[in-house]
Coordinates of C-alpha atoms in Angstrom, one line a residue:
M1 CA 0.0 0.0 0.0
W2 CA 2.7 2.5 1.0
S3 CA 4.7 1.9 -2.2
C4 CA 1.6 2.9 -4.1
L5 CA 1.1 6.0 -2.1
F6 CA 4.8 7.1 -2.5
K7 CA 4.5 6.6 -6.3
F8 CA 1.3 8.5 -6.1
I9 CA 3.0 11.5 -4.6
L10 CA 5.3 11.7 -7.6
L11 CA 3.0 10.8 -10.4
T12 CA -0.5 10.7 -8.9
S13 CA -0.1 6.9 -8.8
I14 CA -3.8 6.3 -9.5
G15 CA -4.2 2.5 -9.4
S16 CA -6.4 1.0 -6.8
S17 CA -8.8 -1.8 -7.8
I18 CA -7.4 -5.1 -8.9
I19 CA -9.2 -6.0 -12.1
H20 CA -7.7 -8.8 -14.3
G21 CA -8.2 -9.8 -17.9
V22 CA -6.9 -6.6 -19.6
E23 CA -5.7 -7.8 -23.0
E24 CA -4.9 -4.6 -24.8
V25 CA -3.6 -1.2 -23.8
V26 CA -3.7 1.8 -26.0
P27 CA -0.8 4.0 -24.8
D28 CA -1.7 7.1 -26.9
T29 CA -5.3 7.1 -25.5
L30 CA -4.1 6.5 -22.0
E31 CA -1.4 9.2 -22.3
N32 CA -3.9 11.8 -23.6
S33 CA -6.4 10.9 -21.0
I34 CA -3.9 11.4 -18.2
K35 CA -2.4 14.6 -19.6
Q36 CA -5.8 16.3 -20.3
G37 CA -7.2 15.3 -17.0
L38 CA -4.3 16.5 -14.9
E39 CA -3.7 19.7 -16.9
G40 CA -7.4 20.6 -16.5
Y41 CA -7.3 19.9 -12.8
L42 CA -4.1 22.0 -12.3
N43 CA -5.6 24.8 -14.3
N44 CA -8.7 24.8 -12.2
E45 CA -10.8 23.8 -15.3
K46 CA -12.0 20.5 -13.9
S47 CA -13.2 19.4 -10.5
P48 CA -12.0 16.0 -9.2
A49 CA -15.3 14.4 -10.3
E50 CA -14.6 15.3 -13.9
L51 CA -11.4 13.3 -13.8
N52 CA -13.5 10.1 -13.7
Q53 CA -12.4 8.8 -17.1
T54 CA -8.7 9.2 -16.3
I55 CA -9.2 7.5 -13.0
R56 CA -11.1 4.6 -14.6
D57 CA -8.4 4.1 -17.2
L58 CA -5.7 3.7 -14.6
Q59 CA -7.9 1.7 -12.2
R60 CA -8.9 -0.7 -15.0
L61 CA -5.3 -1.4 -15.8
N62 CA -4.2 -1.7 -12.1
L63 CA -0.9 -0.3 -13.4
F64 CA 1.1 0.4 -10.3
R65 CA 0.1 -2.5 -8.2
T66 CA 1.0 -5.4 -10.4
K67 CA 4.2 -6.6 -12.0
D68 CA 2.4 -8.1 -15.0
K69 CA 4.9 -7.6 -17.8
S70 CA 2.0 -7.2 -20.3
L71 CA 1.1 -3.9 -18.6
S72 CA 4.7 -2.6 -18.2
K73 CA 4.5 -0.4 -21.3
A74 CA 1.2 1.1 -20.0
S75 CA 2.7 1.7 -16.6
C76 CA 5.6 3.6 -18.0
T77 CA 3.3 5.5 -20.4
A78 CA 1.0 6.5 -17.5
C79 CA 4.0 7.5 -15.4
K80 CA 5.6 9.7 -18.0
A81 CA 2.4 11.3 -19.0
G82 CA 1.5 12.3 -15.5
L83 CA 5.0 13.5 -14.7
D84 CA 5.3 15.6 -17.9
V85 CA 2.3 17.5 -16.7
L86 CA 3.5 18.0 -13.2
I87 CA 7.1 18.9 -14.1
N88 CA 6.0 21.4 -16.8
A89 CA 3.4 22.9 -14.4
R90 CA 6.0 23.5 -11.8
R91 CA 8.5 25.1 -14.3
K92 CA 5.7 27.4 -15.4
G93 CA 5.3 28.7 -11.9
V94 CA 2.6 26.6 -10.3
E95 CA 3.1 27.0 -6.5
K96 CA 3.9 24.1 -4.1
E97 CA 0.6 24.8 -2.3
K98 CA -1.3 24.1 -5.5
F99 CA 0.4 20.7 -5.9
L100 CA -0.2 19.9 -2.2
D101 CA -3.9 20.7 -2.6
V102 CA -4.3 18.7 -5.9
L103 CA -2.4 15.7 -4.7
T104 CA -4.1 15.6 -1.3
K105 CA -7.6 15.7 -2.9
L106 CA -6.8 13.1 -5.5
C107 CA -5.2 10.8 -2.9
A108 CA -8.2 11.1 -0.6
W109 CA -10.7 10.9 -3.5
L110 CA -9.1 7.6 -4.6
K111 CA -9.3 6.3 -1.0
L112 CA -5.6 5.6 -0.9
E113 CA -5.8 7.1 2.6
S114 CA -7.9 9.4 4.7
E115 CA -7.6 13.1 3.7
P116 CA -5.6 14.1 6.9
V117 CA -3.1 11.2 6.2
C118 CA -2.9 12.1 2.5
H119 CA -2.3 15.8 3.3
A120 CA 0.4 15.0 5.9
T121 CA 2.3 12.6 3.8
V122 CA 2.3 14.8 0.7
A123 CA 3.2 17.8 2.8
L124 CA 6.3 16.1 4.2
H125 CA 7.6 15.3 0.7
I126 CA 6.6 18.4 -1.3
D127 CA 9.7 20.5 -0.4
S128 CA 12.1 17.9 -1.5
L129 CA 10.3 17.2 -4.7
A130 CA 10.0 20.9 -5.5
Y131 CA 13.7 21.4 -4.9
I132 CA 14.6 18.5 -7.2
V133 CA 12.4 19.8 -10.0
D134 CA 13.5 23.4 -9.5
N135 CA 17.3 22.7 -9.3
K136 CA 17.8 19.7 -11.7
K137 CA 17.2 21.5 -14.9
D138 CA 17.6 18.3 -17.0
L139 CA 15.1 16.3 -15.0
T140 CA 12.7 14.5 -17.3
S141 CA 9.7 12.2 -16.8
K142 CA 11.7 9.4 -18.4
R143 CA 14.4 9.7 -15.8
V144 CA 12.0 9.7 -12.9
C145 CA 10.0 6.7 -14.2
S146 CA 13.1 4.7 -14.9
I147 CA 14.0 4.9 -11.2
I148 CA 10.7 4.7 -9.3
L149 CA 9.2 2.2 -11.7
Q150 CA 12.4 0.3 -12.5
E151 CA 10.6 -3.0 -11.7
H152 CA 8.3 -2.3 -14.6
G153 CA 11.2 -1.9 -17.0
C154 CA 10.7 1.8 -17.6
E155 CA 13.8 3.2 -19.4
D156 CA 15.6 6.4 -19.9
P157 CA 18.0 6.3 -22.8
D158 CA 19.8 9.4 -21.6
R159 CA 20.5 8.2 -18.1
K160 CA 24.1 7.8 -17.1
N161 CA 25.2 4.2 -16.6
W162 CA 27.9 4.8 -14.0
T163 CA 30.5 2.3 -12.7
I164 CA 32.9 1.9 -9.8
D165 CA 36.6 1.6 -10.3
I166 CA 37.5 -1.9 -8.9
P167 CA 41.2 -2.8 -9.4
A168 CA 41.7 -6.4 -10.4
S169 CA 43.3 -8.8 -8.0
K170 CA 47.1 -9.4 -8.3
E171 CA 46.3 -13.0 -8.0
K172 CA 43.2 -14.9 -9.1
P173 CA 40.8 -14.6 -6.1
L174 CA 40.0 -18.0 -4.4
Y175 CA 36.4 -18.8 -4.0
V176 CA 37.1 -22.0 -2.0
R177 CA 36.0 -21.3 1.5
K178 CA 38.5 -21.5 4.3
E179 CA 38.7 -24.5 6.6
C180 CA 37.0 -23.9 9.9
S181 CA 39.3 -23.5 12.9
K182 CA 39.3 -25.8 15.9
S183 CA 39.0 -22.9 18.4
K184 CA 35.8 -21.9 20.1
S185 CA 33.2 -20.3 17.9
L186 CA 31.7 -16.8 18.4
K187 CA 28.0 -16.0 19.0
I188 CA 26.5 -13.0 17.2
L189 CA 22.9 -11.7 17.7
Q190 CA 21.2 -10.1 14.8
L191 CA 18.3 -7.8 15.8
T192 CA 16.5 -5.8 13.1
D193 CA 13.4 -3.8 12.2
I194 CA 12.0 -3.0 15.6
H195 CA 9.6 -0.3 14.4
Y196 CA 8.8 1.0 17.9
D197 CA 5.4 2.7 18.0
P198 CA 4.7 4.8 21.1
G199 CA 1.1 5.0 20.0
Y200 CA 0.4 1.3 20.2
E201 CA -2.5 0.4 22.5
A202 CA -3.7 -3.1 23.3
G203 CA -7.5 -3.4 22.7
S204 CA -7.5 -0.5 20.2
N205 CA -8.7 -1.1 16.6
G206 CA -6.5 -3.6 14.9
A207 CA -8.5 -3.8 11.7
C208 CA -8.5 -0.1 10.6
Q209 CA -8.4 1.1 7.0
S210 CA -5.1 2.9 7.4
A211 CA -1.5 1.7 6.8
V212 CA -0.9 1.5 10.6
C213 CA -3.5 0.3 13.1
C214 CA -3.6 -0.5 16.8
Q215 CA -3.5 3.2 17.7
N216 CA -4.4 4.6 21.1
G217 CA -7.8 6.1 21.2
S218 CA -9.2 4.0 18.3
K219 CA -12.1 1.6 19.0
P220 CA -12.7 -1.8 17.4
S221 CA -16.1 -2.3 15.8
Q222 CA -16.1 -6.0 16.8
P223 CA -14.3 -7.8 19.7
E224 CA -12.2 -9.8 17.2
N225 CA -10.8 -6.6 15.8
A226 CA -9.2 -5.5 19.0
A227 CA -5.4 -5.2 19.0
G228 CA -3.6 -7.9 20.9
Y229 CA -1.4 -7.1 23.9
W230 CA 1.7 -8.6 22.4
S231 CA 1.3 -6.8 19.1
D232 CA -0.8 -8.0 16.2
Y233 CA -0.5 -9.8 12.8
R234 CA -2.3 -6.9 11.1
F235 CA -0.7 -3.6 10.2
C236 CA 0.6 -2.8 13.7
D237 CA 4.0 -2.1 15.0
T238 CA 5.8 -2.7 18.3
P239 CA 4.9 -1.5 21.8
W240 CA 7.7 -0.6 24.2
Y241 CA 7.1 -3.4 26.6
M242 CA 7.5 -5.9 23.8
I243 CA 11.0 -4.5 23.0
T244 CA 12.1 -4.8 26.6
N245 CA 10.6 -8.3 26.9
S246 CA 12.5 -9.4 23.8
I247 CA 15.8 -8.1 25.1
D248 CA 15.2 -9.6 28.5
H249 CA 14.6 -13.0 26.9
I250 CA 17.7 -12.7 24.8
L251 CA 19.9 -11.8 27.8
T252 CA 18.4 -14.7 29.9
H253 CA 18.7 -17.4 27.2
H254 CA 21.8 -16.3 25.4
T255 CA 24.5 -15.5 28.0
D256 CA 27.4 -16.1 25.6
L257 CA 26.9 -13.3 23.1
N258 CA 30.1 -11.8 21.7
Y259 CA 28.6 -9.2 19.4
I260 CA 25.3 -7.7 18.3
Y261 CA 24.5 -6.6 14.7
F262 CA 21.6 -4.2 14.6
T263 CA 20.5 -3.7 10.9
G264 CA 18.2 -0.8 11.2
D265 CA 14.6 0.5 11.3
I266 CA 13.8 1.8 14.8
L267 CA 10.9 4.0 13.7
Y268 CA 7.2 3.1 13.2
H269 CA 5.4 2.9 9.9
K270 CA 3.4 6.1 10.5
V271 CA 5.3 7.8 7.8
W272 CA 2.9 10.8 7.7
D273 CA 3.7 11.5 11.4
T274 CA 7.4 11.9 11.5
S275 CA 9.6 14.9 12.4
I276 CA 13.2 15.6 13.2
P277 CA 12.6 16.1 16.9
G278 CA 10.2 13.1 17.1
N279 CA 12.5 10.8 15.2
T280 CA 15.4 11.9 17.3
Q281 CA 13.6 11.1 20.5
I282 CA 12.5 7.6 19.4
I283 CA 16.0 6.7 18.1
R284 CA 17.6 7.9 21.3
D285 CA 15.1 6.1 23.5
V286 CA 15.7 2.8 21.8
L287 CA 19.5 3.1 21.6
Q288 CA 19.7 4.2 25.2
E289 CA 17.7 1.0 26.1
F290 CA 20.2 -1.0 24.1
K291 CA 23.0 0.5 26.1
K292 CA 21.3 0.0 29.4
L293 CA 20.3 -3.7 28.8
F294 CA 23.1 -5.0 26.7
G295 CA 25.7 -3.4 28.8
T296 CA 29.3 -4.0 27.6
T297 CA 28.4 -6.3 24.7
P298 CA 29.6 -4.5 21.5
I299 CA 26.8 -3.4 19.2
Y300 CA 27.4 -2.6 15.5
P301 CA 24.5 -0.6 14.1
T302 CA 23.3 0.5 10.7
L303 CA 20.6 3.0 9.6
G304 CA 17.2 1.9 8.3
N305 CA 15.1 3.8 5.7
H306 CA 12.6 4.7 8.4
E307 CA 15.1 6.6 10.5
S308 CA 15.2 9.5 8.1
H309 CA 12.7 12.4 7.9
P310 CA 10.8 12.3 5.6
V311 CA 10.9 8.5 5.4
N312 CA 13.3 7.1 2.8
L313 CA 14.9 10.4 1.9
F314 CA 18.7 10.6 2.2
S315 CA 19.7 13.9 0.7
T316 CA 22.4 14.5 -1.8
E317 CA 25.7 16.0 -0.7
G318 CA 25.7 19.8 -0.9
V319 CA 22.0 20.1 -0.1
D320 CA 22.3 22.2 3.1
E321 CA 18.8 23.5 3.7
P322 CA 17.8 22.3 7.2
Q323 CA 14.3 21.2 6.0
L324 CA 15.9 19.0 3.2
S325 CA 19.2 17.8 4.6
T326 CA 19.7 14.4 6.2
Q327 CA 22.8 15.8 8.1
W328 CA 20.8 15.8 11.4
L329 CA 20.5 12.0 11.2
Y330 CA 24.2 11.5 10.6
D331 CA 25.0 13.9 13.4
L332 CA 22.7 11.9 15.7
A333 CA 24.1 8.5 14.6
A334 CA 27.7 9.7 15.2
E335 CA 26.7 10.8 18.7
E336 CA 24.7 7.8 19.7
W337 CA 26.9 5.2 18.2
K338 CA 30.1 6.5 19.8
T339 CA 29.5 4.2 22.8
W340 CA 30.3 1.2 20.6
L341 CA 32.5 2.6 17.9
P342 CA 36.0 4.2 17.8
I343 CA 36.5 7.8 17.0
E344 CA 37.9 6.9 13.6
T345 CA 34.5 5.9 12.4
R346 CA 33.0 9.4 13.0
E347 CA 34.2 11.0 9.7
T348 CA 32.2 8.6 7.4
I349 CA 29.2 8.4 9.7
L350 CA 28.9 12.2 9.5
K351 CA 29.4 12.1 5.7
G352 CA 26.8 9.5 4.9
G353 CA 26.0 7.1 7.8
F354 CA 28.5 4.4 7.0
Y355 CA 31.7 3.2 8.7
T356 CA 34.3 0.4 9.2
T357 CA 36.2 -0.9 12.2
L358 CA 38.0 -3.9 13.4
I359 CA 35.9 -6.2 15.6
K360 CA 39.2 -7.9 16.6
P361 CA 42.6 -8.3 14.9
G362 CA 42.0 -9.8 11.5
F363 CA 38.2 -9.5 11.6
R364 CA 36.7 -6.3 10.1
I365 CA 33.1 -5.1 10.0
I366 CA 31.7 -2.7 7.4
S367 CA 28.4 -1.0 7.9
L368 CA 26.8 0.4 4.8
N369 CA 24.0 2.9 4.3
S370 CA 22.3 0.9 1.6
N371 CA 19.1 3.1 2.0
V372 CA 20.7 5.4 -0.6
C373 CA 19.9 2.8 -3.3
Y374 CA 16.2 2.6 -2.3
T375 CA 14.1 3.8 -5.3
Y376 CA 11.7 5.7 -3.0
N377 CA 14.7 7.9 -2.0
W378 CA 13.7 10.8 -4.2
W379 CA 17.2 12.2 -4.1
L380 CA 18.2 9.5 -6.6
L381 CA 16.3 11.6 -9.1
Y382 CA 18.6 14.5 -8.4
D383 CA 21.9 12.5 -8.5
D384 CA 22.1 8.7 -8.4
V385 CA 25.8 8.3 -9.1
D386 CA 27.3 6.5 -6.1
P387 CA 25.8 8.6 -3.3
Y388 CA 28.4 9.9 -0.8
G389 CA 31.1 8.0 -2.8
Q390 CA 30.2 5.1 -0.6
L391 CA 30.8 2.2 -3.0
Q392 CA 34.2 3.6 -4.1
W393 CA 35.0 3.9 -0.4
L394 CA 34.0 0.3 0.1
V395 CA 36.4 -0.8 -2.6
K396 CA 39.3 1.1 -0.8
V397 CA 38.4 -0.4 2.6
L398 CA 38.3 -3.9 1.1
L399 CA 41.6 -3.4 -0.8
D400 CA 43.2 -2.4 2.5
A401 CA 41.6 -5.4 4.3
E402 CA 42.9 -7.7 1.6
E403 CA 46.4 -6.3 2.0
N404 CA 46.2 -6.9 5.7
N405 CA 44.8 -10.5 5.4
E406 CA 41.5 -9.6 7.1
V407 CA 38.2 -11.3 6.9
V408 CA 35.1 -9.1 6.6
H409 CA 31.4 -9.0 7.6
I410 CA 29.2 -6.4 5.8
I411 CA 26.0 -5.2 7.5
S412 CA 23.3 -3.0 5.8
H413 CA 19.6 -2.5 5.8
V414 CA 18.1 -2.7 2.2
P415 CA 19.2 -6.0 0.7
N416 CA 21.0 -5.9 -2.6
G417 CA 18.5 -8.3 -4.3
D418 CA 15.5 -6.1 -3.4
D419 CA 13.3 -5.1 -6.3
N420 CA 13.5 -1.5 -5.2
C421 CA 17.3 -1.2 -4.8
L422 CA 18.5 0.9 -7.8
H423 CA 19.7 -1.5 -10.5
N424 CA 22.9 0.5 -11.2
W425 CA 23.9 0.6 -7.5
S426 CA 23.0 -3.1 -7.0
R427 CA 25.0 -4.2 -10.0
E428 CA 28.1 -2.3 -8.9
Y429 CA 27.8 -3.6 -5.4
S430 CA 27.6 -7.2 -6.8
K431 CA 30.7 -6.6 -8.8
I432 CA 32.5 -5.5 -5.6
I433 CA 31.3 -8.7 -3.8
N434 CA 32.6 -10.7 -6.8
R435 CA 36.0 -9.1 -6.6
F436 CA 36.4 -9.6 -2.8
A437 CA 34.3 -12.7 -2.2
H438 CA 37.3 -14.6 -1.0
M439 CA 37.5 -12.4 2.1
I440 CA 33.9 -11.4 2.7
A441 CA 32.8 -14.1 5.1
A442 CA 29.1 -13.1 5.2
Q443 CA 26.6 -10.2 4.8
F444 CA 23.7 -9.3 7.0
T445 CA 20.6 -7.3 6.1
G446 CA 17.1 -6.4 7.2
H447 CA 14.2 -4.3 5.7
T448 CA 12.0 -7.1 4.3
H449 CA 10.8 -8.4 7.7
H450 CA 11.3 -11.9 6.3
D451 CA 13.7 -14.7 7.3
E452 CA 15.5 -15.0 3.9
T453 CA 18.8 -16.0 2.4
L454 CA 20.4 -14.4 -0.7
I455 CA 23.2 -16.2 -2.6
F456 CA 25.6 -14.3 -4.8
F457 CA 27.0 -15.9 -7.9
N458 CA 30.2 -15.4 -9.9
I459 CA 29.4 -12.9 -12.7
S460 CA 32.0 -14.6 -15.0
N461 CA 30.7 -18.1 -14.1
P462 CA 27.0 -17.7 -13.1
S463 CA 26.7 -21.3 -11.8
Q464 CA 29.3 -20.7 -9.2
A465 CA 28.0 -19.5 -5.8
I466 CA 30.5 -17.2 -4.1
N467 CA 28.8 -15.4 -1.1
V468 CA 25.7 -15.3 1.1
A469 CA 23.7 -12.5 2.7
Y470 CA 21.4 -13.4 5.6
N471 CA 18.3 -11.4 6.3
G472 CA 17.5 -11.0 10.0
G473 CA 13.7 -10.8 9.7
S474 CA 12.1 -8.4 12.2
L475 CA 11.0 -7.7 15.7
T476 CA 7.9 -6.0 14.4
T477 CA 4.9 -8.1 13.4
W478 CA 4.1 -5.6 10.6
A479 CA 2.6 -7.4 8.7
H480 CA 1.6 -11.0 9.0
V481 CA 4.9 -12.2 10.5
N482 CA 5.9 -13.4 14.0
P483 CA 8.6 -11.4 15.8
N484 CA 12.1 -12.9 15.7
Y485 CA 15.8 -12.5 16.3
K486 CA 18.7 -14.6 15.0
I487 CA 21.7 -16.1 16.7
Y488 CA 24.7 -16.9 14.5
E489 CA 27.5 -19.3 15.3
I490 CA 30.6 -17.8 13.7
D491 CA 34.0 -19.4 13.2
S492 CA 36.4 -17.4 15.3
E493 CA 39.2 -17.2 12.7
S494 CA 37.5 -17.4 9.3
A495 CA 34.3 -15.5 10.4
E496 CA 32.3 -18.0 8.4
V497 CA 28.7 -18.6 9.4
L498 CA 28.7 -22.2 10.8
D499 CA 25.0 -22.2 11.6
Y500 CA 22.2 -20.0 12.8
E501 CA 19.1 -20.2 14.9
T502 CA 15.9 -18.2 14.5
W503 CA 13.9 -17.6 17.7
I504 CA 10.3 -16.4 17.7
F505 CA 7.1 -16.3 19.6
N506 CA 3.6 -17.0 18.2
V507 CA 1.5 -13.8 18.3
T508 CA -1.8 -15.7 18.5
D509 CA -0.7 -17.8 21.4
A510 CA 0.9 -14.9 23.3
N511 CA -2.2 -12.8 23.1
L512 CA -4.3 -15.5 24.7
S513 CA -2.3 -14.8 27.9
P514 CA -1.5 -11.0 27.9
N515 CA -0.4 -11.1 31.5
I516 CA 2.3 -13.7 30.9
S517 CA 5.6 -13.2 29.0
P518 CA 5.4 -14.7 25.5
N519 CA 6.8 -18.2 25.0
W520 CA 9.9 -17.5 23.0
Y521 CA 11.3 -20.6 21.3
K522 CA 13.8 -21.8 18.8
L523 CA 12.0 -22.1 15.5
Y524 CA 14.8 -23.9 13.8
S525 CA 18.5 -24.2 13.2
F526 CA 19.5 -23.9 9.5
K527 CA 21.7 -26.9 9.3
D528 CA 19.3 -29.2 11.1
A529 CA 16.2 -28.0 9.3
Y530 CA 17.6 -28.2 5.7
G531 CA 20.0 -31.1 6.2
V532 CA 23.1 -29.3 5.0
D533 CA 26.7 -30.0 6.0
N534 CA 27.6 -26.3 6.2
L535 CA 26.4 -22.9 5.1
C536 CA 29.1 -22.3 2.4
P537 CA 27.7 -20.7 -0.7
H538 CA 28.1 -23.8 -2.9
E539 CA 26.3 -25.9 -0.3
L540 CA 23.4 -23.4 -0.2
A541 CA 23.3 -23.3 -4.0
R542 CA 22.9 -27.0 -4.0
L543 CA 20.1 -26.7 -1.4
T544 CA 18.1 -24.4 -3.7
E545 CA 18.2 -27.1 -6.4
R546 CA 17.0 -29.7 -3.9
M547 CA 14.3 -27.3 -2.8
A548 CA 13.2 -27.0 -6.5
K549 CA 12.8 -30.7 -6.7
T550 CA 11.3 -31.3 -3.2
P551 CA 7.9 -29.8 -2.4
S552 CA 8.4 -30.3 1.3
L553 CA 11.5 -28.1 1.3
T554 CA 9.9 -25.3 -0.6
Q555 CA 7.0 -25.3 1.8
L556 CA 9.4 -25.4 4.7
Y557 CA 11.2 -22.3 3.4
F558 CA 7.9 -20.5 3.0
R559 CA 6.9 -21.4 6.6
Y560 CA 10.2 -20.1 8.0
K561 CA 10.3 -17.1 5.8
Y562 CA 7.2 -15.8 7.5
K563 CA 8.3 -17.3 10.8
E564 CA 5.2 -19.5 10.9
A565 CA 2.8 -16.6 11.3
D566 CA -0.7 -18.1 11.5
T567 CA -2.2 -15.6 9.0
M568 CA 0.4 -16.6 6.3
L569 CA 0.1 -20.3 7.0
A570 CA -3.6 -19.9 6.4
R571 CA -3.0 -18.3 3.1
G572 CA -0.6 -20.9 2.0
C573 CA 2.0 -20.8 -0.8
N574 CA 1.1 -21.9 -4.4
N575 CA 3.4 -22.8 -7.2
Q576 CA 4.1 -19.2 -8.2
C577 CA 4.8 -18.3 -4.6
E578 CA 7.3 -21.1 -4.3
I579 CA 9.1 -20.1 -7.5
D580 CA 9.2 -16.5 -6.4
N581 CA 10.8 -17.6 -3.1
L582 CA 13.4 -19.7 -4.9
C583 CA 14.3 -16.9 -7.3
R584 CA 14.6 -14.4 -4.5
M585 CA 17.3 -16.6 -3.0
V586 CA 19.5 -16.5 -6.1
I587 CA 18.9 -13.0 -7.8
S588 CA 21.5 -10.7 -6.2
Y589 CA 20.9 -8.0 -8.9
S590 CA 18.5 -7.6 -11.8
E591 CA 20.7 -9.0 -14.5
C592 CA 21.7 -12.1 -12.5
T593 CA 18.8 -14.3 -13.5
Q594 CA 20.5 -17.5 -14.9
Q595 CA 20.1 -19.4 -11.6
C596 CA 16.5 -18.4 -11.3
E597 CA 15.8 -19.7 -14.7
T598 CA 17.6 -22.9 -13.9
L599 CA 15.6 -23.4 -10.7
K600 CA 12.3 -22.8 -12.6
E601 CA 13.2 -25.5 -15.1
I602 CA 14.1 -28.0 -12.2
Y603 CA 10.9 -27.0 -10.4
N604 CA 8.6 -27.4 -13.4
F605 CA 10.2 -30.7 -14.5
A606 CA 9.9 -32.2 -11.0
R607 CA 6.2 -31.3 -10.8
H608 CA 5.1 -32.5 -14.3

């Protein structure tokens, strides 16, 4: 829902009903309908009711809520037509207030959200959007659509295809994994996507028509709609007492933790209700609780896309206006993270929210701000070339680590294989992983709220698995997932992941006994559940082939991906769902599809 609303802000993303069976799209007719409707509305020649035909055209095609390739051309046409009108209107002097009024009314009229929520969301983004249109003189609708609708294949032939300078290895990098040491292993906790909501209230309306429910003061229409005490499977975030309960359980049952990786997203999903002071207070509250409860255990954090204000926006270097700049967040991170990090990390944190440090001699961690690749970060429209020079910095850090014979863990928030990570950024990052795969022992991400695994393959030899990224899931239950954390067993010398455990509690069961602490339990250990000898990339690649052949394994992955949430188990996972899950495991960037196609062939052959 929110992806649709964010696209709407930029291009009046008017697609709401899901109607199938569209066999033919006439781009010229659609383009004219959109242009005439929007131009008339902006020029005060038409009331919202008179835009009915344009609305019906877009609703009929369901353009922005489906990935149906047959509709991709129409999606791009609609996007470019709408944006041509909006960009030209702004350049002809139409004031921001007019855009705010128009977009708010359309958003509410289309029932994407209530009018107050529509107004607040658009109002938070309007200054950034106006700045980008006003100051990027060569901005075109094709450029915008090629970024925000990249999953639909929209193209901009004039867009710069940038690359990162990656020096070749002096010797051929070895993809053979190191032998595990005989010394005692390390234990690392991954905690991610907390999404703390100060407004959560047990017994409030959990079945609202908004993007976030369970809000204090709201009343359920039926008893079954009441929000649970220990959160809720519906569109609800995390109360404070659930955060502290989770940490108390971790500290009680995992007394041998060496390190903690926190992979981002402290803030709630009420993206219309953020502010710099409000975000700052919530971030400080959560991090101070980490410091108090985890004590001297080192924590290595990264930023999530919800930490920024407005949500998703990480401003371009040189944009200094206080209402536009993300510098406040980098200043805050540098101050709050200094408890766990050496002073040497401060420079790059202040520059763009990323850093590197040694965990111990020979073992380096790199924390990236991968939110800059998120296609809902409007600042990519202004300048998408390696924001903050971060990827080029990553190459330098890895070259130095290679020279010093170090092994590396990389943590970030938005996964590289995510559909909404800018393809250019994602491709260059994959090339860096390829070059340094012999020393990058593992990657750890968040953002999706799902317990997932992503395998990277050799670009030169696409059947050869070379690296693995582990997604930590989420503490929030938003939406239709059980809360979880992960415990990794790490080889103390090679830093390889030897195994991991996912721990959860069942929301339905917990809410039956609100006065009792939830029954946290180990859902599974990866090695035991999937019957693998180790978690090396080639072993996991073979596992995906076994999964494609074995229905019980694909169903098991589905169950664990959603952490056995009752609502998702009730929905089930059909053949297309299983194929999608398999392909998400092996597509580390948009052009890396060979393994996906191979798995599809194996899957289809095994079932026919």
